[in-house]
C-alpha positions as a Markdown table, in Angstrom:
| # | Residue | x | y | z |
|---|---|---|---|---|
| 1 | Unk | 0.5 | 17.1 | -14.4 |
| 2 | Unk | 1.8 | 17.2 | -10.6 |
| 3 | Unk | 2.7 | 19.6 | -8.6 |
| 4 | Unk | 3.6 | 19.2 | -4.4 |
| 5 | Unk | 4.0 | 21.8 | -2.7 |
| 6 | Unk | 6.3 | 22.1 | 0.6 |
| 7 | Unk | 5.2 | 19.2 | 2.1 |
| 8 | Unk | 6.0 | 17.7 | 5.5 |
| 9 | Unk | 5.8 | 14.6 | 6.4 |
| 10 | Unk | 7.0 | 13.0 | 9.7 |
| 11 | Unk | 7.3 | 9.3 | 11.1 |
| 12 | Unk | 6.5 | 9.9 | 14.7 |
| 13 | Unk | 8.8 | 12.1 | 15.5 |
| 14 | Unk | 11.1 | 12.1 | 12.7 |
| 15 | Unk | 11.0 | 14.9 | 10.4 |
| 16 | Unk | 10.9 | 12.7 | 7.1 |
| 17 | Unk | 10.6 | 15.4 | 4.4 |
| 18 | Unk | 10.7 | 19.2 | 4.9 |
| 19 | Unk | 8.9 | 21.6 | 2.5 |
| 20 | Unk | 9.8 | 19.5 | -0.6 |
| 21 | Unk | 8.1 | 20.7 | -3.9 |
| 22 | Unk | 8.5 | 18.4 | -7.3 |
| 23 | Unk | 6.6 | 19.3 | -10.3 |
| 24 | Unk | 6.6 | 16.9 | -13.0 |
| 25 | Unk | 5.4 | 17.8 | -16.8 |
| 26 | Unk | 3.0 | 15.3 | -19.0 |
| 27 | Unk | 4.9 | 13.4 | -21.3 |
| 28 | Unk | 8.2 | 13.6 | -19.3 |
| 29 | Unk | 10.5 | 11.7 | -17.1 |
| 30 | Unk | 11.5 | 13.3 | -13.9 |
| 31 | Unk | 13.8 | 11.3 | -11.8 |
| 32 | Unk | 14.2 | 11.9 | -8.0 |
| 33 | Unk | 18.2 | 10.8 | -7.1 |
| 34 | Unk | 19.6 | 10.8 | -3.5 |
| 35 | Unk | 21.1 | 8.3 | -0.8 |
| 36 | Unk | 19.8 | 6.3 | 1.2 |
| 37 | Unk | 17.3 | 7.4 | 3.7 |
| 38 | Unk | 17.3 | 10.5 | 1.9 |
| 39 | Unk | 13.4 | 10.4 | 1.8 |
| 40 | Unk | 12.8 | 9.7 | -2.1 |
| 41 | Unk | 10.6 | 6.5 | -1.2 |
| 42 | Unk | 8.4 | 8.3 | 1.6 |
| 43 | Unk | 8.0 | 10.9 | -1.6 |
| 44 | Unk | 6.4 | 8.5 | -3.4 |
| 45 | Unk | 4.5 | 7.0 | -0.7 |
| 46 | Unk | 3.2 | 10.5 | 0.0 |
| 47 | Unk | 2.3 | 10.8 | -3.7 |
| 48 | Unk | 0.5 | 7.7 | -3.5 |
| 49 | Unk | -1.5 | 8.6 | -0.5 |
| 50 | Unk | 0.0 | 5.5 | 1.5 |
| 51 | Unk | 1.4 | 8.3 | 3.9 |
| 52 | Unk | 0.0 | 12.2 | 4.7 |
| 53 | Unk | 2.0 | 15.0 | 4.9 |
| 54 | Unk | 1.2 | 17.0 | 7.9 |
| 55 | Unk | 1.4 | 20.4 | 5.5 |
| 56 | Unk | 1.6 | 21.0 | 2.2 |
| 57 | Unk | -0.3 | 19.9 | -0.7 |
| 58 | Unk | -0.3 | 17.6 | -3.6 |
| 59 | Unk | -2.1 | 18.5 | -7.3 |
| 60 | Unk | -2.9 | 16.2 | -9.8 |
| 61 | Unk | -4.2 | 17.5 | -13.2 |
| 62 | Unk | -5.3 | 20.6 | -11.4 |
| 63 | Unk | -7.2 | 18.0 | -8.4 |
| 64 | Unk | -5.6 | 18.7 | -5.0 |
| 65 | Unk | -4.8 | 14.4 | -4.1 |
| 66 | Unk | -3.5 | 15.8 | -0.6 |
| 67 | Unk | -6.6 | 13.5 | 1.5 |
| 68 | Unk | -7.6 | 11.7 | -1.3 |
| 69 | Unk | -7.3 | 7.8 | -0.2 |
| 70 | Unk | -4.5 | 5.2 | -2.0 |
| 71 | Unk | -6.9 | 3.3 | -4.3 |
| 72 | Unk | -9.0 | 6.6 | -5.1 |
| 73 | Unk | -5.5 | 7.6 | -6.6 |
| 74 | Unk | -4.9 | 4.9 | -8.7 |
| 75 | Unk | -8.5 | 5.3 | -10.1 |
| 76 | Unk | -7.3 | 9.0 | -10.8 |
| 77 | Unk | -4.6 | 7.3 | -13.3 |
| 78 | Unk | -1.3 | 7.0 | -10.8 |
| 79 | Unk | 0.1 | 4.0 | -10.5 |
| 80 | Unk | 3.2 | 2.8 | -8.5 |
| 81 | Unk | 6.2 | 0.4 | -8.8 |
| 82 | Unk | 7.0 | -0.4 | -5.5 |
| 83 | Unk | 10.4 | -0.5 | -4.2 |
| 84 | Unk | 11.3 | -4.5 | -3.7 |
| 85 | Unk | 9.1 | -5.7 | -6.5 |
| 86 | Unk | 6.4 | -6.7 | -3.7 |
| 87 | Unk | 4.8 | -9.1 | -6.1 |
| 88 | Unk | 2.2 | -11.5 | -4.6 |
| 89 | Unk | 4.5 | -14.4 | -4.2 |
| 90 | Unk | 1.8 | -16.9 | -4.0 |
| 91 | Unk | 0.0 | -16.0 | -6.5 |
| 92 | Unk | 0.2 | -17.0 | -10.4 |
| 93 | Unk | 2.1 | -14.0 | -12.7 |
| 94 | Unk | -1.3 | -14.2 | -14.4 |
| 95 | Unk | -2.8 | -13.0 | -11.3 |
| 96 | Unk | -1.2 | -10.8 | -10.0 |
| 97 | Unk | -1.4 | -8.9 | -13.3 |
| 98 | Unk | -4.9 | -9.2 | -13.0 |
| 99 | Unk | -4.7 | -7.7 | -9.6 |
| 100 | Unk | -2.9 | -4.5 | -11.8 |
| 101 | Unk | -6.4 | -4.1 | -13.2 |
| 102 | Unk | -8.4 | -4.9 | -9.9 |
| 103 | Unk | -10.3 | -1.1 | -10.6 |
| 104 | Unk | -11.3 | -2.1 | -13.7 |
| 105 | Unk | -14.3 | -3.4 | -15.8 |
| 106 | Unk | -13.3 | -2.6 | -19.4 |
| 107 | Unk | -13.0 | -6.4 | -20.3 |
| 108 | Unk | -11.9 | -6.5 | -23.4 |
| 109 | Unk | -9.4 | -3.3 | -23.2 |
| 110 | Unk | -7.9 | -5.3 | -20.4 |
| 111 | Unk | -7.6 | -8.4 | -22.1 |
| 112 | Unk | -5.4 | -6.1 | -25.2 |
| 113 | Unk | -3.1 | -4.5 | -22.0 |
| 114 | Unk | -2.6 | -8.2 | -20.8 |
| 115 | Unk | -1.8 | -8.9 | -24.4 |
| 116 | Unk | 0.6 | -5.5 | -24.8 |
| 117 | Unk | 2.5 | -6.6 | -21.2 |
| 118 | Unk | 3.0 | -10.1 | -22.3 |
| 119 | Unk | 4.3 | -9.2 | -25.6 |
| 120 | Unk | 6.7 | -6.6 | -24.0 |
| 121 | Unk | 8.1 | -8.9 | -21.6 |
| 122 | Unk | 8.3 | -12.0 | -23.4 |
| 123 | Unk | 9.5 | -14.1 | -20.2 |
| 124 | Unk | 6.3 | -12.9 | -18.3 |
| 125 | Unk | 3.8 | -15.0 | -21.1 |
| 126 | Unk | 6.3 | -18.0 | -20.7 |
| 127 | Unk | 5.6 | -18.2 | -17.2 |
| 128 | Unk | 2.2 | -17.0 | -16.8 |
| 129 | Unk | 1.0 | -20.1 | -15.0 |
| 130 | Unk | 4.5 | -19.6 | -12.5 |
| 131 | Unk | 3.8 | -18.7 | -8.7 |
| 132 | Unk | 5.6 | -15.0 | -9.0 |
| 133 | Unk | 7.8 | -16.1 | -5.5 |
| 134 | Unk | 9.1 | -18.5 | -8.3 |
| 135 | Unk | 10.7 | -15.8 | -10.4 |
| 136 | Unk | 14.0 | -14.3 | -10.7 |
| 137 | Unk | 14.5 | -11.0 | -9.5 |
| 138 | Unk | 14.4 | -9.2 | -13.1 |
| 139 | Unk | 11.4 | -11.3 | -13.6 |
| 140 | Unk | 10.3 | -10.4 | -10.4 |
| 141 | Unk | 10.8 | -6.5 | -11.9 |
| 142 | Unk | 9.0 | -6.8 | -15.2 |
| 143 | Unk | 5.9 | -8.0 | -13.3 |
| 144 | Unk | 5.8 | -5.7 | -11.1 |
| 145 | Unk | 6.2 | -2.8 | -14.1 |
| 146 | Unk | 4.0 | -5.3 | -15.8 |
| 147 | Unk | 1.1 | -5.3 | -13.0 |
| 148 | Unk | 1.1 | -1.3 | -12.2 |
| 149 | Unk | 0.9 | -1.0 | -16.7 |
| 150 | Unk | -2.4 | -3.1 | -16.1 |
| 151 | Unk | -4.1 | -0.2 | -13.8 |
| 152 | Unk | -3.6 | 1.9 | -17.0 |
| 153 | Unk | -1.7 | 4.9 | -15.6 |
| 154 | Unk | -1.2 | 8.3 | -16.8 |
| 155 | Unk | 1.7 | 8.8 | -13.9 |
| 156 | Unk | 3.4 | 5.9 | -13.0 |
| 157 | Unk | 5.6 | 6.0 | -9.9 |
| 158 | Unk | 9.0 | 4.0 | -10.2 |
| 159 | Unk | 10.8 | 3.2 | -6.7 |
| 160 | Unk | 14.1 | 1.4 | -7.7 |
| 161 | Unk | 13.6 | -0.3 | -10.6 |
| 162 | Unk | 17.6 | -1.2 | -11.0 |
| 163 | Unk | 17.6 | -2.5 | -7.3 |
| 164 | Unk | 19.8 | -6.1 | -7.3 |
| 165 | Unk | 19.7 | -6.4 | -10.9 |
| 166 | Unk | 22.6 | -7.4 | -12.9 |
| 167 | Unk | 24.2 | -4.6 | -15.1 |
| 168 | Unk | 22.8 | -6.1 | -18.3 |
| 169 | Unk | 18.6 | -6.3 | -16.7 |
| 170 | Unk | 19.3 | -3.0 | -15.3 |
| 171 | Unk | 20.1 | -2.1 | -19.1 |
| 172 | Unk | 17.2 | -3.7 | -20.0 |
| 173 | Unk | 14.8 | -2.3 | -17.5 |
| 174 | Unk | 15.5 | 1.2 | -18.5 |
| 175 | Unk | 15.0 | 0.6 | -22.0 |
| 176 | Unk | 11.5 | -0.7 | -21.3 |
| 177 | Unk | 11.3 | 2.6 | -18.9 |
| 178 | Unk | 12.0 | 4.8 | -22.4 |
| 179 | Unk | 9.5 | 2.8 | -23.9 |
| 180 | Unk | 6.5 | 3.2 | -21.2 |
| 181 | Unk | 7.4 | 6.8 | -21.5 |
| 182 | Unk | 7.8 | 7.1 | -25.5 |
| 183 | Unk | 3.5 | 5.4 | -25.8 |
| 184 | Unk | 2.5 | 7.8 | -24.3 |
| 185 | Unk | 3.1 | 7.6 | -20.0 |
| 186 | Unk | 4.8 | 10.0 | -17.5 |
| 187 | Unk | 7.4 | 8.5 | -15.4 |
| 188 | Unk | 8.7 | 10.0 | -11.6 |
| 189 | Unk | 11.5 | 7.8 | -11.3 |
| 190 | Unk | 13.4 | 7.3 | -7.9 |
| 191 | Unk | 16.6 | 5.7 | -8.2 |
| 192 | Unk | 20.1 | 5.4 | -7.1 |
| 193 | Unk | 21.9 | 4.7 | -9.9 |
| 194 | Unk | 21.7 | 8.4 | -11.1 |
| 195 | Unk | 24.2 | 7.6 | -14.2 |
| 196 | Unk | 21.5 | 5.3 | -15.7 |
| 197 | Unk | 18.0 | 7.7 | -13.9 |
| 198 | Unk | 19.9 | 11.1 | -15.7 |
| 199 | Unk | 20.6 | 9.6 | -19.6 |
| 200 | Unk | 16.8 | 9.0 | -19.7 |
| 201 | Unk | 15.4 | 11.9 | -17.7 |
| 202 | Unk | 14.3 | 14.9 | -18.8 |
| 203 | Unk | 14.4 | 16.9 | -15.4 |
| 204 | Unk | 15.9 | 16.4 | -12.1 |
| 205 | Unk | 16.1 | 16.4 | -8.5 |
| 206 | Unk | 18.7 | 15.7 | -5.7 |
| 207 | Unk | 17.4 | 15.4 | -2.4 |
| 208 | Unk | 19.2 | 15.3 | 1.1 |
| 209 | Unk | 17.6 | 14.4 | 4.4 |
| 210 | Unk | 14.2 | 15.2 | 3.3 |
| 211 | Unk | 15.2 | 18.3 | 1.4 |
| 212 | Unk | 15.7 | 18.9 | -2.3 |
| 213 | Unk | 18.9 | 20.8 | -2.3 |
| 214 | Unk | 19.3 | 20.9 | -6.3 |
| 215 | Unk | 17.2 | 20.5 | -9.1 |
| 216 | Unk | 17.5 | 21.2 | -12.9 |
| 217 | Unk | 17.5 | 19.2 | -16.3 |
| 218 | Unk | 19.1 | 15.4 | -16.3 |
| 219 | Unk | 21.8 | 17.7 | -18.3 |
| 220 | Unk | 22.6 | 20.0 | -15.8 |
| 221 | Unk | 23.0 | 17.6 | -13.1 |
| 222 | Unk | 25.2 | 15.3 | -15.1 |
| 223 | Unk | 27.3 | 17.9 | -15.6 |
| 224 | Unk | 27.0 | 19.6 | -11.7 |
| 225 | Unk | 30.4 | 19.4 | -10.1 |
| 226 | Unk | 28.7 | 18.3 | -7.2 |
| 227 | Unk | 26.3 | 15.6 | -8.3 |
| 228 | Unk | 29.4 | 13.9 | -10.2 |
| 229 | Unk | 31.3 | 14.1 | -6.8 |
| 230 | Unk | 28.4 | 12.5 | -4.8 |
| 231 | Unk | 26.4 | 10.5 | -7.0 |
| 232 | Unk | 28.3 | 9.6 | -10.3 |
| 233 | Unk | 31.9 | 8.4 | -8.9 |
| 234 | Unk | 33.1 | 11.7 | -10.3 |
């Protein structure tokens, strides 16, 4: 479903990623583990066309993305959880799911994904008149899962889902992860608490300064000698 291919990408004169290639499968969950300022989010802002590699190209569903512009790609069907939530804070949780499906004129088709968002996150339809700025921070979460569901996505980007969330929302939030997956949506998955990003992923990568230096099933990683020394407290 996407393939990049050796791409660089540079911030000035910083060499953010060097010749990194990702493939993910439809259907699966490919999860992207690594420190911090190891370059997953400029991955996924790369992806998303909010930066451009200087080399290298991206392919989506056989469609090179490489110059395609940011809301062109979500119009293509990829969709992103930014890292941070970055909900709308002055706006209403109603509206900034609405923004979700700002692309969209299928009325009624987004009137039943408002309906499916609101029935998977319960706390989102009690609050639906609340300004989002309002919100907890696992609220704060679920919206923004909850907005990027309402651009109907076939790929949808996940930047640090578990960030500042208690053990038991970080539970919940992969559950609903599983879920998204399970109807029917692939998931690239960034995140730094590779325990939890390797139970649920199918296949993996572990990138270092802007290099993916290992890559394999969640499986194999999990049981690499030197992922559990790095990432897993092993």
């Amino acid at each position: 479903m996407l393939e990049v291919k050796e791409i660089e990408v540079y911030y000035g004169a910083i060499h953010a990623l060097k010749k990194l290639s990702i493939s993910v499968k439809q259907g699966s969950i490919v999860t992207l583990i690594g420190a911090n300022g190891a370059g997953k989010t400029t991955t996924l802002k790369t992806i998303s066309g909010l930066l451009r590699p200087r080399s290298g190209s991206i392919m989506y569903k056989n469609q090179d993305i490489t110059q395609v512009p940011p809301e062109k790609i979500v119009g293509l069907g990829i969709s992103q959880v930014p890292e941070g939530r970055r909900v709308f804070p002055s706006m209403s949780v109603l509206e900034n799911l609405e923004m979700g499906a700002y692309l969209r004129n299928d009325k009624k088709q987004i009137a039943q994904d408002m309906d499916n968002v609101f029935s998977r996150f319960p706390r989102l339809k009690e609050r639906y008149k609340q300004m989002a700025g309002t919100l907890s921070g696992g609220e704060q979460q679920m919206l923004a899962i909850g907005r990027a569901l309402m651009a109907k996505p076939e790929l949808l980007l996940m930047d640090e889902p578990s960030m500042g969330l208690a053990p038991l929302l970080v539970k919940e939030i992969f559950e609903i992860i599983k879920d998204i997956n399970k109807r029917g949506t692939t998931i690239l998955l960034v995140e730094q608490n590779a325990n939890m990003a390797l139970s649920i992923a199918d296949k993996a990568y572990v990138i270092e300064t802007g290099e993916i230096v290992l890559q394999g099933t969640a499986q194999e990683l999990m049981n690499s000698e030197q992922v559990k020394k790095a990432y897993l407290g092993g």
